[in-house]
Short mmCIF file of C-alpha atoms and ligand atoms in Angstrom, two decimals:
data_model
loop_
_atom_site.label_atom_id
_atom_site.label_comp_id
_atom_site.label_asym_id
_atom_site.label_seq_id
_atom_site.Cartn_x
_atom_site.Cartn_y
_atom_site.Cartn_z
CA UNK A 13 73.98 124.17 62.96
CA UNK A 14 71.03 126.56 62.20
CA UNK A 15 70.39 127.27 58.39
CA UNK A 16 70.51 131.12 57.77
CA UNK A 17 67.70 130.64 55.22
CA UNK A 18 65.09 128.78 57.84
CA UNK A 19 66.09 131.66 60.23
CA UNK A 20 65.35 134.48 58.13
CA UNK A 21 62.03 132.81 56.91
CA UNK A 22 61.27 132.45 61.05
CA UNK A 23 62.74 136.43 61.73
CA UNK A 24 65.61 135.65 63.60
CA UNK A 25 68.43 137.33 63.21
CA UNK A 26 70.88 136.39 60.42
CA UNK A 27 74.01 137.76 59.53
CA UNK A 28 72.97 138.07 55.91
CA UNK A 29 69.46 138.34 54.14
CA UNK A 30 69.76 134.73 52.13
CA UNK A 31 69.25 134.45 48.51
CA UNK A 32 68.04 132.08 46.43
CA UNK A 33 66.40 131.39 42.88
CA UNK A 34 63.25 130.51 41.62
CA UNK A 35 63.65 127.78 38.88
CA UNK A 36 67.45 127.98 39.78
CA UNK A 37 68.29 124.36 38.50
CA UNK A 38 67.59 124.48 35.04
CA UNK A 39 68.34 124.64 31.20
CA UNK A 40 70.70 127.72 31.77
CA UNK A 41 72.94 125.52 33.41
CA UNK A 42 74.91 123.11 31.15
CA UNK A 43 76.03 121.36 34.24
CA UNK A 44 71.78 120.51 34.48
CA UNK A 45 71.53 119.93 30.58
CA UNK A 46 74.01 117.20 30.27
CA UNK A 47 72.63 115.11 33.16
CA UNK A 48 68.62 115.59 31.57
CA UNK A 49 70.21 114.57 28.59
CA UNK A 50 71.70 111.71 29.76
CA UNK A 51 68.89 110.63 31.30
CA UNK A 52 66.55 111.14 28.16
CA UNK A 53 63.85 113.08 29.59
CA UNK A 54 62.69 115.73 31.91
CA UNK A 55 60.51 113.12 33.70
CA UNK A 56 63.24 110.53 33.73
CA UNK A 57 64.99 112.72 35.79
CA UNK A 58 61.86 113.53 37.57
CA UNK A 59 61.57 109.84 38.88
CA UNK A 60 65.85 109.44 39.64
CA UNK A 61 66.01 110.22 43.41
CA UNK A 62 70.14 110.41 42.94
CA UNK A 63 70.10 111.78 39.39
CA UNK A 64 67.34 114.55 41.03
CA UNK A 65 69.11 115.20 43.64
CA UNK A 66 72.79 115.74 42.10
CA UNK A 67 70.70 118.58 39.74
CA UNK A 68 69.11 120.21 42.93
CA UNK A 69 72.53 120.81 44.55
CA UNK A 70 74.24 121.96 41.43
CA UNK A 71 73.56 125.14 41.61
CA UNK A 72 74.65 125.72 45.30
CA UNK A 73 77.95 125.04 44.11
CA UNK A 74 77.50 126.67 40.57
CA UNK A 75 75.91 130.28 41.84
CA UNK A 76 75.97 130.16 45.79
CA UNK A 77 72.32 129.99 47.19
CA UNK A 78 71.97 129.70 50.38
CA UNK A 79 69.05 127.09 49.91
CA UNK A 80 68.36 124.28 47.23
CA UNK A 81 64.96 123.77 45.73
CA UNK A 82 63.85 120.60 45.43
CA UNK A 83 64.59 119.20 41.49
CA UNK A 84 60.82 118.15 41.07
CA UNK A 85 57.58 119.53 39.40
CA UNK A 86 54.52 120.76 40.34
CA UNK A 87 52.75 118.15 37.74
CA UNK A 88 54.43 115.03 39.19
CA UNK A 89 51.11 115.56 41.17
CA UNK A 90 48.49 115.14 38.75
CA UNK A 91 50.18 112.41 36.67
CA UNK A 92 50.47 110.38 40.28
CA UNK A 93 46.45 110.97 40.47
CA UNK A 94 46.24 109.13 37.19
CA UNK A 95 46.49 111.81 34.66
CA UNK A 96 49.45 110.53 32.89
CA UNK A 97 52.24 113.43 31.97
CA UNK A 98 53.82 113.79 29.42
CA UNK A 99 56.51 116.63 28.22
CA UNK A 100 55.85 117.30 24.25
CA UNK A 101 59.16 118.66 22.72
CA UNK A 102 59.22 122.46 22.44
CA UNK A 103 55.34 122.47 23.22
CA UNK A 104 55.61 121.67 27.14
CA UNK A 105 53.72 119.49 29.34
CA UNK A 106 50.72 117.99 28.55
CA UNK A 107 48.02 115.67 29.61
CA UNK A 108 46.57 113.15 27.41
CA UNK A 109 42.83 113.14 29.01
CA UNK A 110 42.17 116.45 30.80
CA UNK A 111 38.91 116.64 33.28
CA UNK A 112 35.83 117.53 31.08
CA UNK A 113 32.70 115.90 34.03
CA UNK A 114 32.54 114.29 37.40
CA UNK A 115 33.38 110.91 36.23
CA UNK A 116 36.70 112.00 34.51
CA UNK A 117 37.67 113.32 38.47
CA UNK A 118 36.54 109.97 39.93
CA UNK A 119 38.49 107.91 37.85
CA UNK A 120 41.49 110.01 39.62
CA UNK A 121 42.54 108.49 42.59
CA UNK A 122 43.07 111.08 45.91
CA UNK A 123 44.32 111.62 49.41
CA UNK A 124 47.19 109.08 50.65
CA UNK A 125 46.84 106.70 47.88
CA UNK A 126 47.90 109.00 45.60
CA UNK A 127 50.32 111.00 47.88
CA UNK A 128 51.88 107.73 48.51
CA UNK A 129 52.94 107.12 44.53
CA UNK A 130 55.71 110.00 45.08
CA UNK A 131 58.62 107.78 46.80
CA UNK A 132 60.72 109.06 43.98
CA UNK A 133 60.03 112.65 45.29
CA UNK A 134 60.48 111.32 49.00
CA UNK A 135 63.57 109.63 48.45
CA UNK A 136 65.16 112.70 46.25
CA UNK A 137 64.55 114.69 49.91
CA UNK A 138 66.27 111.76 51.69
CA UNK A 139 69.58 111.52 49.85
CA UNK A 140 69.64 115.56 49.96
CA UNK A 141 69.23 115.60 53.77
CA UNK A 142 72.84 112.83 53.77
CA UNK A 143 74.36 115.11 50.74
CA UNK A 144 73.55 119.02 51.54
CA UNK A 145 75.97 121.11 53.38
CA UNK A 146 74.52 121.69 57.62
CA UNK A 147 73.99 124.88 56.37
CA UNK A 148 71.96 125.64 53.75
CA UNK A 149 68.03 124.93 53.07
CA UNK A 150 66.38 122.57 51.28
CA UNK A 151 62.91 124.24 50.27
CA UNK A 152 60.08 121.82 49.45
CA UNK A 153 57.58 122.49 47.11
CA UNK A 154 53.87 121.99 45.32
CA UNK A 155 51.28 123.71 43.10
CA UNK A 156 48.64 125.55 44.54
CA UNK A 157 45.63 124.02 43.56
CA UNK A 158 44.11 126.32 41.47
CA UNK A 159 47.34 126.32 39.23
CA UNK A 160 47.52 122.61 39.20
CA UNK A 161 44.26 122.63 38.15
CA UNK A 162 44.53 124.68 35.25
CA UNK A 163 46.97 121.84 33.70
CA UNK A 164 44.09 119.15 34.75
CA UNK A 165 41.36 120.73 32.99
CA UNK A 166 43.05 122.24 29.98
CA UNK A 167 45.48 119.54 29.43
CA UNK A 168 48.28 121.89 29.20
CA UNK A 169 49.54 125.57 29.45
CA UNK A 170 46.88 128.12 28.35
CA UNK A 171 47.40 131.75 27.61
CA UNK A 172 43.34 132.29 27.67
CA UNK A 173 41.98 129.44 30.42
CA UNK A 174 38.87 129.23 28.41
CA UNK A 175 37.91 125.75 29.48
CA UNK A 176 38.86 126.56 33.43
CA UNK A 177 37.27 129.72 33.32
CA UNK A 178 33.95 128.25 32.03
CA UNK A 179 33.92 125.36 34.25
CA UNK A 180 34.36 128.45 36.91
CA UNK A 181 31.23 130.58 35.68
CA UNK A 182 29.10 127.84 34.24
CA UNK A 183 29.77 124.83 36.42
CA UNK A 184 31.65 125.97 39.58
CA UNK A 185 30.47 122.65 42.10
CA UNK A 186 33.04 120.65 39.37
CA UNK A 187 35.52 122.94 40.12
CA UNK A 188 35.52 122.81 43.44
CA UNK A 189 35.30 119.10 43.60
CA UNK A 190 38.78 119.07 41.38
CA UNK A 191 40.50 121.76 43.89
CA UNK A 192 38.89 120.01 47.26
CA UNK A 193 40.78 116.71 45.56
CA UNK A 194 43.49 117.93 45.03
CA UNK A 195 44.06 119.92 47.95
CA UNK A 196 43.62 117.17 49.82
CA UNK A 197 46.57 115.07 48.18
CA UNK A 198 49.14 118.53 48.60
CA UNK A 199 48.11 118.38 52.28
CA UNK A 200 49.40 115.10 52.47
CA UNK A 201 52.05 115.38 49.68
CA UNK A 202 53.69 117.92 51.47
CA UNK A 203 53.45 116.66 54.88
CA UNK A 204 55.32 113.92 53.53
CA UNK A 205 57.92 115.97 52.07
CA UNK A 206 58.21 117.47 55.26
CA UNK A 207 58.93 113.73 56.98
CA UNK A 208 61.33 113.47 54.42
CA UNK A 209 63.32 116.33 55.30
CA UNK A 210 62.24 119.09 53.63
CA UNK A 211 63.10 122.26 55.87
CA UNK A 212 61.21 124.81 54.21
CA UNK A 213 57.83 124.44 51.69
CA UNK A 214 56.62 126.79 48.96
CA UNK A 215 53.03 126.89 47.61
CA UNK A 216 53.45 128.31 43.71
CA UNK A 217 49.97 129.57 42.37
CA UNK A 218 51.71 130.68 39.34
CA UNK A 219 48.61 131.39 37.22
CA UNK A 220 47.06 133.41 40.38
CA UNK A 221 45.99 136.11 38.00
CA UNK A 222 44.37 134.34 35.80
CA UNK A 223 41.77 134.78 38.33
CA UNK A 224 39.29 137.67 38.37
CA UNK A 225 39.87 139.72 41.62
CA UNK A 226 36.56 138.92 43.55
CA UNK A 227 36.89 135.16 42.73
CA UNK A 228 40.49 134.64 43.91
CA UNK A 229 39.52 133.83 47.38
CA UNK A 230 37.03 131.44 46.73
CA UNK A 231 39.12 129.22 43.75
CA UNK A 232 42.15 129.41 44.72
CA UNK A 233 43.67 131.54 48.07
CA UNK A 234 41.27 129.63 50.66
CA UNK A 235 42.71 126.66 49.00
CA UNK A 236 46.55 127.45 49.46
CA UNK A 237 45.71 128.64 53.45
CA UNK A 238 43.78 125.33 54.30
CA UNK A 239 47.04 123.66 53.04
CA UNK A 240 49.84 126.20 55.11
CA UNK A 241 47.60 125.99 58.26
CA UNK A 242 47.34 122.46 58.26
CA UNK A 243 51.07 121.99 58.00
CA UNK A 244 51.83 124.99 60.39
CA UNK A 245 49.88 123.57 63.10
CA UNK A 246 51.71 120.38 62.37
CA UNK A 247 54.84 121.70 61.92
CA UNK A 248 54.97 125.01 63.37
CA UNK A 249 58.85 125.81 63.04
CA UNK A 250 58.77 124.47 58.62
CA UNK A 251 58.17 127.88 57.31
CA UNK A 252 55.66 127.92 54.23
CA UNK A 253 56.43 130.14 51.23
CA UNK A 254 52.87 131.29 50.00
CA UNK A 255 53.60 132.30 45.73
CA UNK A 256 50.40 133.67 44.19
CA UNK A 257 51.73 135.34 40.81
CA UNK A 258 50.73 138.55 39.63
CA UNK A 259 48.09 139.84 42.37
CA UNK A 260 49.27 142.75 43.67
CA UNK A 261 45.63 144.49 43.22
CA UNK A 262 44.67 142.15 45.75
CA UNK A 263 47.57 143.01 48.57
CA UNK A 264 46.35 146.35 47.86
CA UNK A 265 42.36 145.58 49.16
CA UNK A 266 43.72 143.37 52.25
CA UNK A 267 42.95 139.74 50.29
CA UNK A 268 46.35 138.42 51.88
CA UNK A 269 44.79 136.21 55.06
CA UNK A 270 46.50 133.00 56.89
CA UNK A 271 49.01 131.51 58.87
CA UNK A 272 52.24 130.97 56.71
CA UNK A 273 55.32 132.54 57.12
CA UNK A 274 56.76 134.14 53.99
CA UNK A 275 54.97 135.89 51.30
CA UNK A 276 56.89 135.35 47.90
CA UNK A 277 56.39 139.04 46.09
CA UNK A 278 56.53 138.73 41.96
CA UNK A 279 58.46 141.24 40.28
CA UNK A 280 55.30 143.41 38.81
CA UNK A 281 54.54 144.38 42.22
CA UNK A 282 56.43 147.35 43.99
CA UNK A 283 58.42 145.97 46.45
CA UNK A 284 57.35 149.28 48.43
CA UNK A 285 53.52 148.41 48.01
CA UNK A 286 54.50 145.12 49.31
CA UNK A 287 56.40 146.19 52.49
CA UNK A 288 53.79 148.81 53.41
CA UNK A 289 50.57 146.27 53.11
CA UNK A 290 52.17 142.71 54.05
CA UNK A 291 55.27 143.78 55.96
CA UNK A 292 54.11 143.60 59.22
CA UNK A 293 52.38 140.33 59.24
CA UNK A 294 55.15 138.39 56.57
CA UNK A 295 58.61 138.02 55.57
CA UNK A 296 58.95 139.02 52.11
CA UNK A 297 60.67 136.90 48.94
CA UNK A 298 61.85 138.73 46.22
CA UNK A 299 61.80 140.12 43.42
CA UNK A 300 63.69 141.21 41.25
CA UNK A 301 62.07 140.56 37.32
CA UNK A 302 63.95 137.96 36.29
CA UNK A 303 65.07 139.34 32.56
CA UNK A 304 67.24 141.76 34.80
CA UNK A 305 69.84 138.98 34.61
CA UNK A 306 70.92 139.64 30.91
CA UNK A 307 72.44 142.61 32.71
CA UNK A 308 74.70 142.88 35.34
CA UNK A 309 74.43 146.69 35.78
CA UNK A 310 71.05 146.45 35.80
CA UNK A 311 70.78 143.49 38.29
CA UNK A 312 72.82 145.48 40.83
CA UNK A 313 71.16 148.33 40.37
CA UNK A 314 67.61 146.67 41.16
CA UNK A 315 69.40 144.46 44.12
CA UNK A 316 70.13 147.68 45.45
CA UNK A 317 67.42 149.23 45.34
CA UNK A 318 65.18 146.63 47.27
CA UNK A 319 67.68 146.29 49.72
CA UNK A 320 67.14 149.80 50.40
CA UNK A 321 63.68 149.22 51.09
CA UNK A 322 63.61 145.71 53.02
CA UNK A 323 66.55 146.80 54.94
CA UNK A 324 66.03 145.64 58.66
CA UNK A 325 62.67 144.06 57.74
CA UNK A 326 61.84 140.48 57.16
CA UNK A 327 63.07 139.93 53.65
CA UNK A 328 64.78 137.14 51.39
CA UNK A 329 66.35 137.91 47.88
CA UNK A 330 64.93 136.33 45.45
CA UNK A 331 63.94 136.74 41.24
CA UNK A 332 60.30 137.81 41.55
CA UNK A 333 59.72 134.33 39.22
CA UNK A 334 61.46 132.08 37.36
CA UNK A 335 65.04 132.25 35.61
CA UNK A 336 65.05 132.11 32.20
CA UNK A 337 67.17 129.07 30.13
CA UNK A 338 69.10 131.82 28.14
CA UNK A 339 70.34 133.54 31.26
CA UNK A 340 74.39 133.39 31.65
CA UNK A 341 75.18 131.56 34.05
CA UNK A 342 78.16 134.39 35.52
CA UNK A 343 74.80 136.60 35.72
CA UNK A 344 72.73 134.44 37.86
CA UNK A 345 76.33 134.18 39.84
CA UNK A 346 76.42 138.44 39.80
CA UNK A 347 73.02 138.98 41.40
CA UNK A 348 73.91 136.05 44.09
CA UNK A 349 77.23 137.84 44.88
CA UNK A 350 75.22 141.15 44.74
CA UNK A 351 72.24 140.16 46.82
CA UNK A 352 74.55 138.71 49.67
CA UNK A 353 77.41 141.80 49.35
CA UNK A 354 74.51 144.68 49.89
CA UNK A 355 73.02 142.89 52.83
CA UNK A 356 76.00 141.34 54.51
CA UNK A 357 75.78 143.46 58.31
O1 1CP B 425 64.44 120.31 31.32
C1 1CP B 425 63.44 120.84 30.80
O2 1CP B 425 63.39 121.27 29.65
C2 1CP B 425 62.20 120.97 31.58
C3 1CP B 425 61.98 122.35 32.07
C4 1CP B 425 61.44 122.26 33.47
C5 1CP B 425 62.19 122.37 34.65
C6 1CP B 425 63.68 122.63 34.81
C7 1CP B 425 60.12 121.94 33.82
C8 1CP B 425 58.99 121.66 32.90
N1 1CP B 425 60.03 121.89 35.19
C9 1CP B 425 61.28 122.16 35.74
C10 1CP B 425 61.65 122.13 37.16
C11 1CP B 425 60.78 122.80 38.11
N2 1CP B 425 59.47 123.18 37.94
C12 1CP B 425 61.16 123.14 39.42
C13 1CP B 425 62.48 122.65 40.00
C14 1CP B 425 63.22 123.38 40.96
C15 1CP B 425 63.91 124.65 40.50
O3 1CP B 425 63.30 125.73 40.57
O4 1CP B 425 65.08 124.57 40.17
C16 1CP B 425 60.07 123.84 40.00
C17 1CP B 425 59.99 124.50 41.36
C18 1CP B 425 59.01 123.84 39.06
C19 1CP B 425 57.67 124.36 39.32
C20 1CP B 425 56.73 124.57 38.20
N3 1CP B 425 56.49 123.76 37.11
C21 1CP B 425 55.81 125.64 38.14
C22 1CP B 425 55.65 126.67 39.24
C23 1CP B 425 56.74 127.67 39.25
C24 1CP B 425 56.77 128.64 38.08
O5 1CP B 425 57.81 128.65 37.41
O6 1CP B 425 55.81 129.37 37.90
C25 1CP B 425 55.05 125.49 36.96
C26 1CP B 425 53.94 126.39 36.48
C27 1CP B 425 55.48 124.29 36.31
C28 1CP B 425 54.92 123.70 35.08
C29 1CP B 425 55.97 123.44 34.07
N4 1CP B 425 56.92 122.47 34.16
C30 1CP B 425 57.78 122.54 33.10
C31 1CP B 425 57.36 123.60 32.27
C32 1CP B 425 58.01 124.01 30.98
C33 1CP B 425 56.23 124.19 32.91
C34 1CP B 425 55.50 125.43 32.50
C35 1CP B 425 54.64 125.23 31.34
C36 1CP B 425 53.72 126.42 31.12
O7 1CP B 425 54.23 127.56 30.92
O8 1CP B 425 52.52 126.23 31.19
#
């Protein structure tokens, strides 16, 4: 059976533009809150291939996607490198020794060794591929390494990236030693998830604009395409996801380069801008701002009005980033309902 989700990423025709969620298991749903707290921990969850996987396909049931993300973090990646993770209780994640010189990055290890710690991630895809309904999506997933970074060096989220930033201006070789590492592991990481069973994969470069315009290409875009062409000439019918937060100025001045299939648009950018710049070339994800959700007026309103504008072109519905925990849960059900009724043909 062909999944309407892998279609419409590929531009074949599909009776409906698919929808899905970004963050869409999570702390808004209780359903998700009693199994994390069963389990005792975020990362205890993390490392439960069944546990993991009954949380990814809750919300297929619970809001009807048409494809599950993968119940998983970006920073299972750095901790598997050596960097040991831990989650801090209403302060997030955090890293007990981030990367200050060259021999805080050797100590790391990289490539398959460390790709090869993830079975929990590996056998989370497995049991979905037995459990998911024929058809609907499971989308794969990783960091970009830039944004992975970030975590590495700082030790944890940053609203400044003073340390990255001047390892960028002052020591940039480093820098690029930590994102050539890294990258390296993703390719394989995801290639993996891929064998596994993962149908689709998205890149997230979450803190893209953290990044000064003219340096994006060199710290962190060149980056994400090494990893979607190696995978696309490997695997040329997985569709990659490219996610680079908040850099619409760049769209704007032709940055966007690569072979990947869908470009995931966040919600500050004008869907418009998006369609007339990247249109041709990719499939668009997205993107509606995700605090539309604490209204359901407004969430139709704004479903509406991008499906006026992607109509007939490449497009997937999506929240233009993550959902937030204090979202109702009959909302995030609304703009599913809404997303699939304006588009059905
Ligand atoms: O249960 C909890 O309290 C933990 C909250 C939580 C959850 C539900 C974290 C900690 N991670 C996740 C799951 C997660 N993270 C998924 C699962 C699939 C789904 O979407 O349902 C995915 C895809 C991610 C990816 C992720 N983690 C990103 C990239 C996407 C994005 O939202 O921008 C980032 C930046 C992270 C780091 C991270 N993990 C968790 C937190 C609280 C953070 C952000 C910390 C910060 O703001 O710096």
């Amino acid at each position: 059976m062909s999944k309407i989700f892998v279609d419409a990423c590929l531009r074949k025709t599909t009776p409906y533009t698919p929808v899905w969620m970004m963050r869409q298991a999570g702390r808004y749903l209780p359903e998700y809150m009693a199994v994390r707290n069963e389990m005792g921990s975020f990362l205890n969850l993390c490392h439960a291939p069944e546990r993991a996987a009954e949380v990814t396909i809750q919300p297929l049931d619970i809001v009807g996607v048409d494809a599950a993300i993968l119940f998983s973090d970006i920073l299972v990646i750095p901790d598997e490198m050596g960097m040991d993770l831990s989650f801090v209780k209403g302060e997030g994640p955090k890293f007990a020794d981030p990367i200050k010189t060259e021999a805080d990055l050797d100590r790391l290890i990289g490539g398959e060794e460390a790709a090869s710690k993830l079975t929990y991630v590996y056998e989370t895809i497995k049991l979905l591929k037995e459990q998911l309904p024929e058809d609907k999506a499971l989308i794969g997933f990783t960091g970009a390494p830039w944004t992975l970074a970030t975590y590495m060096i700082e030790g944890q989220g940053t609203k400044t990236y003073n340390i990255c930033k001047k390892m960028m201006y002052s020591n940039p070789e480093l820098l690029h030693k930590i994102l050539r590492k890294v990258t390296d592991v993703v390719k394989i990481y995801m290639e993996k998830q891929i064998e596994a069973g993962a149908d689709v994969v998205q890149i997230f470069d979450s803190w893209a604009a953290a990044i000064e315009p003219s340096k994006y290409d060199e710290f962190s875009w060149k980056y994400m395409v090494e990893i979607a062409e190696y995978l696309k000439e490997k695997y040329p019918e997985i569709p990659v996801i490219m996610f680079p937060k908040g850099i619409s100025a760049f769209i704007e001045r032709g940055l966007v380069y690569g072979n990947f299939d869908v470009f995931g648009v966040d919600w500050g950018t004008p869907m418009a801008m998006a369609k007339e710049k990247l249109g041709d070339k990719y499939v668009l994800q997205g993107n509606m701002e995700p605090c539309r959700l604490y209204s359901k007026e407004e969430t139709t309103k704004c479903v509406e009005a991008i499906q006026e504008i992607m109509e007939g072109e490449g497009h997937i519905f999506n929240l233009g980033h993550g959902i937030l925990p204090d979202v109702p849960v009959e909302n995030a059900k609304h703009f599913v309902s809404e997303c699939q009724r304006v588009s059905k043909k």
